[in-house]
Short mmCIF file of C-alpha atoms in Angstrom, two decimals:
data_model
loop_
_atom_site.label_atom_id
_atom_site.label_comp_id
_atom_site.label_asym_id
_atom_site.label_seq_id
_atom_site.Cartn_x
_atom_site.Cartn_y
_atom_site.Cartn_z
CA MET A 21 -10.02 -13.87 7.56
CA SER A 22 -10.58 -10.45 7.06
CA SER A 23 -11.19 -8.82 4.05
CA ILE A 24 -8.03 -8.84 2.71
CA ASP A 25 -7.39 -13.02 3.29
CA ASP A 26 -10.89 -13.37 1.75
CA LEU A 27 -9.55 -10.98 -1.37
CA PHE A 28 -6.97 -12.75 -1.96
CA THR A 29 -8.05 -16.45 -1.80
CA LYS A 30 -10.67 -15.17 -4.31
CA LEU A 31 -8.06 -13.84 -6.62
CA ARG A 32 -6.23 -16.81 -6.38
CA ARG A 33 -9.86 -18.94 -7.51
CA GLU A 34 -9.88 -16.94 -10.11
CA ASN A 35 -5.41 -17.01 -10.60
CA ARG A 36 -5.69 -13.74 -11.40
CA LYS A 37 -3.28 -11.37 -9.58
CA ALA A 38 -3.57 -8.07 -7.20
CA LEU A 39 -3.35 -4.11 -8.29
CA MET A 40 -3.05 -2.32 -5.66
CA PRO A 41 -1.73 1.69 -5.97
CA PHE A 42 -0.72 3.53 -3.50
CA ILE A 43 -2.51 7.43 -2.38
CA THR A 44 -1.35 10.00 -0.42
CA ALA A 45 -4.09 11.21 1.71
CA GLY A 46 -5.65 14.79 1.97
CA ASP A 47 -3.82 16.37 -1.78
CA PRO A 48 -5.09 18.32 -1.94
CA ASP A 49 -8.09 16.89 0.23
CA VAL A 50 -9.28 14.37 1.46
CA ASP A 51 -12.72 14.86 -0.94
CA PHE A 52 -10.00 13.68 -3.97
CA THR A 53 -8.73 11.33 -2.13
CA ALA A 54 -12.77 9.47 -1.67
CA ALA A 55 -13.08 10.71 -5.04
CA MET A 56 -9.89 8.35 -6.37
CA ILE A 57 -9.90 5.47 -4.28
CA GLU A 58 -13.86 4.94 -5.80
CA GLN A 59 -12.14 5.64 -9.72
CA LEU A 60 -9.85 3.40 -8.74
CA VAL A 61 -11.30 0.28 -8.05
CA ALA A 62 -14.05 1.27 -10.61
CA ARG A 63 -11.32 1.10 -12.74
CA GLY A 64 -9.91 -2.63 -11.19
CA ALA A 65 -7.86 -2.06 -8.58
CA SER A 66 -8.32 -4.62 -5.75
CA MET A 67 -6.95 -2.84 -3.11
CA CYS A 68 -5.86 0.65 -2.01
CA GLU A 69 -3.02 1.95 0.21
CA ILE A 70 -3.45 5.40 1.36
CA GLY A 71 -0.50 6.82 2.93
CA ILE A 72 -1.28 9.52 6.20
CA PRO A 73 0.88 12.10 6.11
CA TYR A 74 3.75 11.65 8.18
CA SER A 75 6.91 15.12 8.23
CA ASP A 76 9.96 11.92 8.10
CA PRO A 77 8.97 8.81 6.28
CA ILE A 78 11.76 6.79 6.09
CA ALA A 79 11.27 5.42 2.57
CA ASP A 80 9.64 7.38 0.48
CA GLY A 81 11.32 9.04 -2.29
CA PRO A 82 10.36 13.14 -2.65
CA VAL A 83 7.18 12.56 -5.51
CA ILE A 84 5.82 11.09 -2.27
CA GLN A 85 7.39 13.38 0.04
CA GLU A 86 5.94 16.16 -1.28
CA SER A 87 2.38 14.81 -1.75
CA TYR A 88 3.25 14.64 2.01
CA THR A 89 4.32 17.88 2.09
CA ARG A 90 0.92 19.40 1.27
CA ALA A 91 -1.37 17.43 2.87
CA LEU A 92 0.21 18.18 6.77
CA ASP A 93 1.13 22.51 5.74
CA ARG A 94 -3.10 21.90 4.98
CA GLY A 95 -3.48 21.08 8.57
CA ILE A 96 -4.23 17.96 7.69
CA LYS A 97 -5.40 15.29 11.12
CA VAL A 98 -5.17 11.66 10.73
CA SER A 99 -9.45 11.36 12.41
CA ASP A 100 -10.07 13.58 8.65
CA ILE A 101 -8.49 10.43 6.78
CA LEU A 102 -10.42 7.88 8.87
CA ARG A 103 -13.28 9.66 8.98
CA THR A 104 -13.10 9.86 4.85
CA LEU A 105 -12.21 6.36 4.70
CA GLY A 106 -15.12 5.21 6.41
CA LYS A 107 -17.85 6.94 4.87
CA VAL A 108 -15.66 5.66 1.97
CA ALA A 109 -15.37 1.72 2.74
CA ALA A 110 -18.72 1.43 2.65
CA LYS A 111 -19.42 2.33 -0.86
CA ILE A 112 -16.49 -0.11 -2.49
CA ASP A 113 -15.88 -3.79 -2.92
CA ALA A 114 -12.37 -3.58 -2.41
CA PRO A 115 -10.03 -3.50 0.63
CA LEU A 116 -8.28 -0.14 2.38
CA VAL A 117 -5.23 0.06 3.85
CA THR A 118 -3.31 2.66 5.91
CA MET A 119 0.55 2.72 5.47
CA VAL A 120 1.20 4.96 8.30
CA SER A 121 4.81 5.43 10.19
CA TYR A 122 5.06 2.93 13.90
CA ALA A 123 5.49 7.02 15.46
CA ILE A 124 2.12 8.17 14.17
CA ILE A 125 0.48 4.17 15.88
CA TYR A 126 2.21 4.58 18.53
CA ARG A 127 1.42 8.63 19.36
CA HIS A 128 -2.50 7.21 19.29
CA GLY A 129 -2.01 4.03 20.80
CA ALA A 130 -2.13 1.40 18.97
CA GLU A 131 -5.13 -0.05 20.62
CA GLN A 132 -7.12 3.25 20.04
CA TYR A 133 -5.95 3.51 16.47
CA ALA A 134 -7.04 -0.21 15.86
CA ASP A 135 -10.23 0.13 17.02
CA ALA A 136 -10.37 3.43 14.69
CA LEU A 137 -9.43 1.59 11.70
CA GLN A 138 -11.92 -1.51 12.92
CA GLN A 139 -14.63 1.06 13.90
CA LYS A 140 -14.84 2.37 10.21
CA GLY A 141 -13.91 -0.35 8.05
CA VAL A 142 -10.21 -0.85 7.34
CA ALA A 143 -8.86 -3.34 6.10
CA GLY A 144 -5.68 -3.09 7.71
CA MET A 145 -2.45 -1.24 8.40
CA ILE A 146 1.14 -1.39 6.59
CA VAL A 147 3.58 0.25 8.66
CA PRO A 148 7.18 0.67 7.14
CA ASP A 149 9.33 1.16 10.45
CA LEU A 150 8.14 -1.33 12.84
CA PRO A 151 10.81 -3.15 13.45
CA VAL A 152 10.48 -7.15 13.58
CA GLU A 153 11.38 -6.94 16.97
CA GLU A 154 9.04 -5.10 18.17
CA SER A 155 6.22 -6.40 15.79
CA PRO A 156 4.03 -9.24 17.69
CA GLN A 157 2.18 -7.02 20.41
CA LEU A 158 1.28 -4.43 17.56
CA ALA A 159 0.34 -8.04 16.04
CA ALA A 160 -1.36 -8.90 18.50
CA VAL A 161 -3.49 -6.23 18.79
CA CYS A 162 -4.14 -6.20 15.35
CA ALA A 163 -5.47 -9.78 15.15
CA SER A 164 -7.91 -9.66 18.32
CA ARG A 165 -9.14 -6.77 15.77
CA ASN A 166 -9.61 -9.17 12.67
CA LEU A 167 -7.34 -6.65 10.80
CA SER A 168 -4.34 -7.38 8.44
CA LEU A 169 -0.57 -6.25 9.53
CA ILE A 170 1.18 -6.12 6.72
CA GLN A 171 5.15 -5.85 7.24
CA LEU A 172 7.77 -5.07 4.34
CA VAL A 173 11.34 -7.14 3.46
CA THR A 174 13.59 -5.32 1.08
CA PRO A 175 16.96 -6.92 -0.24
CA THR A 176 18.79 -6.64 2.15
CA THR A 177 16.77 -8.38 4.84
CA SER A 178 18.61 -11.78 5.50
CA PRO A 179 16.86 -14.99 5.06
CA ASP A 180 16.34 -15.61 8.66
CA ARG A 181 15.01 -12.34 8.95
CA ALA A 182 12.24 -12.26 6.39
CA LEU A 183 11.18 -15.77 8.08
CA LYS A 184 10.26 -14.09 11.39
CA ILE A 185 8.46 -11.10 9.81
CA ALA A 186 6.47 -13.40 7.77
CA GLU A 187 5.84 -15.37 11.19
CA THR A 188 4.51 -11.73 12.80
CA SER A 189 2.99 -10.58 8.93
CA SER A 190 -1.12 -11.27 7.95
CA GLY A 191 -2.89 -9.67 4.94
CA PHE A 192 -0.36 -10.47 2.70
CA LEU A 193 3.98 -9.40 2.16
CA TYR A 194 4.90 -6.57 0.87
CA TYR A 195 8.22 -6.71 -0.53
CA VAL A 196 10.56 -3.88 -1.48
CA SER A 197 11.92 -4.68 -4.73
CA VAL A 198 15.03 -2.39 -4.49
CA ALA A 199 17.34 -1.17 -1.66
CA GLY A 200 15.96 2.35 -2.08
CA ILE A 201 13.48 4.70 -1.70
CA THR A 202 9.85 4.93 -3.39
CA GLY A 203 10.00 6.03 -6.97
CA GLU A 204 9.48 5.44 -10.43
CA ARG A 205 12.68 4.16 -11.83
CA THR A 206 12.48 1.93 -15.92
CA GLU A 207 13.80 -1.03 -14.83
CA LEU A 208 13.96 -3.53 -11.43
CA PRO A 209 16.87 -5.33 -10.00
CA PRO A 210 17.53 -8.60 -12.55
CA GLU A 211 17.15 -11.02 -9.19
CA LEU A 212 14.33 -9.53 -8.29
CA GLN A 213 12.57 -12.69 -9.98
CA ASP A 214 14.24 -15.39 -7.72
CA ARG A 215 14.08 -13.33 -4.81
CA VAL A 216 10.85 -12.85 -4.74
CA GLY A 217 10.12 -17.01 -5.39
CA TRP A 218 11.74 -17.93 -2.77
CA LEU A 219 9.72 -16.09 -0.42
CA ARG A 220 6.30 -17.75 -1.77
CA GLU A 221 8.04 -20.67 -1.25
CA GLN A 222 8.50 -20.07 2.45
CA THR A 223 5.35 -18.60 3.75
CA PRO A 224 1.73 -19.41 2.45
CA LEU A 225 0.75 -14.73 2.95
CA PRO A 226 0.37 -13.88 -0.48
CA VAL A 227 3.92 -11.50 -1.88
CA CYS A 228 2.65 -8.67 -3.99
CA ILE A 229 5.88 -6.73 -4.84
CA GLY A 230 6.53 -2.74 -4.55
CA PHE A 231 8.75 -0.02 -5.57
CA GLY A 232 9.16 1.16 -8.66
CA ILE A 233 6.75 0.01 -10.37
CA SER A 234 5.48 1.83 -12.94
CA GLN A 235 4.78 0.30 -16.74
CA PRO A 236 2.93 -1.88 -18.06
CA GLU A 237 6.25 -3.84 -19.39
CA HIS A 238 6.93 -4.50 -15.24
CA VAL A 239 3.91 -5.98 -14.50
CA LYS A 240 3.76 -7.57 -17.05
CA LEU A 241 7.78 -8.86 -16.65
CA LEU A 242 6.54 -9.73 -12.44
CA ALA A 243 3.04 -11.09 -12.53
CA PRO A 244 4.20 -14.39 -13.42
CA VAL A 245 5.82 -13.93 -10.06
CA ALA A 246 3.74 -11.76 -7.05
CA ASP A 247 0.19 -12.07 -5.67
CA GLY A 248 -0.11 -8.14 -6.56
CA LEU A 249 1.54 -5.33 -7.46
CA ILE A 250 1.75 -2.51 -6.06
CA VAL A 251 1.82 1.43 -7.45
CA GLY A 252 2.34 5.01 -5.88
CA SER A 253 4.92 7.91 -7.06
CA ALA A 254 3.73 7.51 -10.93
CA ILE A 255 -0.42 7.74 -8.95
CA VAL A 256 0.43 9.29 -7.08
CA ARG A 257 2.77 12.05 -9.17
CA ARG A 258 -0.23 12.94 -11.85
CA MET A 259 -2.28 13.35 -8.69
CA ALA A 260 -0.23 16.38 -7.62
CA LYS A 261 -1.65 17.91 -11.03
CA ALA A 262 -5.35 18.30 -9.83
CA GLU A 263 -4.97 21.90 -8.44
CA THR A 264 -4.02 22.92 -12.08
CA ALA A 265 -5.56 20.77 -14.57
CA GLY A 266 -8.31 20.31 -13.02
CA ARG A 267 -9.95 17.72 -11.16
CA ASP A 268 -11.81 15.41 -13.20
CA CYS A 269 -9.37 15.33 -15.99
CA THR A 270 -6.73 13.99 -12.88
CA LEU A 271 -8.96 12.09 -12.04
CA GLN A 272 -9.13 9.99 -16.24
CA ASP A 273 -6.12 10.62 -16.23
CA VAL A 274 -4.81 8.86 -13.22
CA GLY A 275 -8.04 5.88 -14.47
CA ASP A 276 -6.44 5.57 -17.59
CA TYR A 277 -3.26 5.18 -16.47
CA VAL A 278 -4.90 2.01 -14.02
CA SER A 279 -6.76 1.16 -16.23
CA THR A 280 -3.58 0.73 -18.89
CA LEU A 281 -1.50 -1.31 -15.82
CA LEU A 282 -4.15 -3.65 -15.41
CA ALA A 283 -4.45 -4.12 -19.58
CA ALA A 284 -1.07 -5.95 -17.98
CA PHE A 285 -1.68 -8.47 -16.09
CA ALA A 286 -4.09 -10.41 -19.44
#
């Protein structure tokens, strides 16, 4: 079992759900990335998703796109990110996963990228632009290294295709709440709960919801039907203030925000 499998086994035994913050690596630098991960875990986050900046993200809205651009303009490298994650992973008791374009994996080589994650203690990868038809090879590479390959199901994914995605996924399934890009939303689709409920009946994998979640009310609405909730843009937007508001203040601000979301699980 991977560390993500262990996490969800523990959460289910304790009748708890996961909060999984997403942050962009290297915005404004890897030292702040490390400090933010430690802050999030200290506040109670179950897992952290680390976005690997990419020049042409497939599903990210303006907040995350801008954070990627800032990090890339400062010369961030994948090797710098993984080195930092390795240092942090040794200090915390929560899995780390990378949100990474398949183009980056392909450029490095699937086995080489997976080896690097394994060596640094990273638990797995989310690959948003990996078609299910091309996923078995990467799934095998991950399985041989005890890494989780987390794939996405969207509102426009057909039931048959969703089941195929589940077959080559591990760790958990990432359910995209809306047809569109990432970003904070005031309202979520009314059919979301039913769709997630159906998917959970089809697979033993945990199902976690992302895209648009930003308010305690969203947590209260979705926690009963999901195994975990993913929050990204609302955190990345707050992190963007680090250079103007100060790093310590930003760490506190993001930590306080995450605490309000965690309180809504109760």
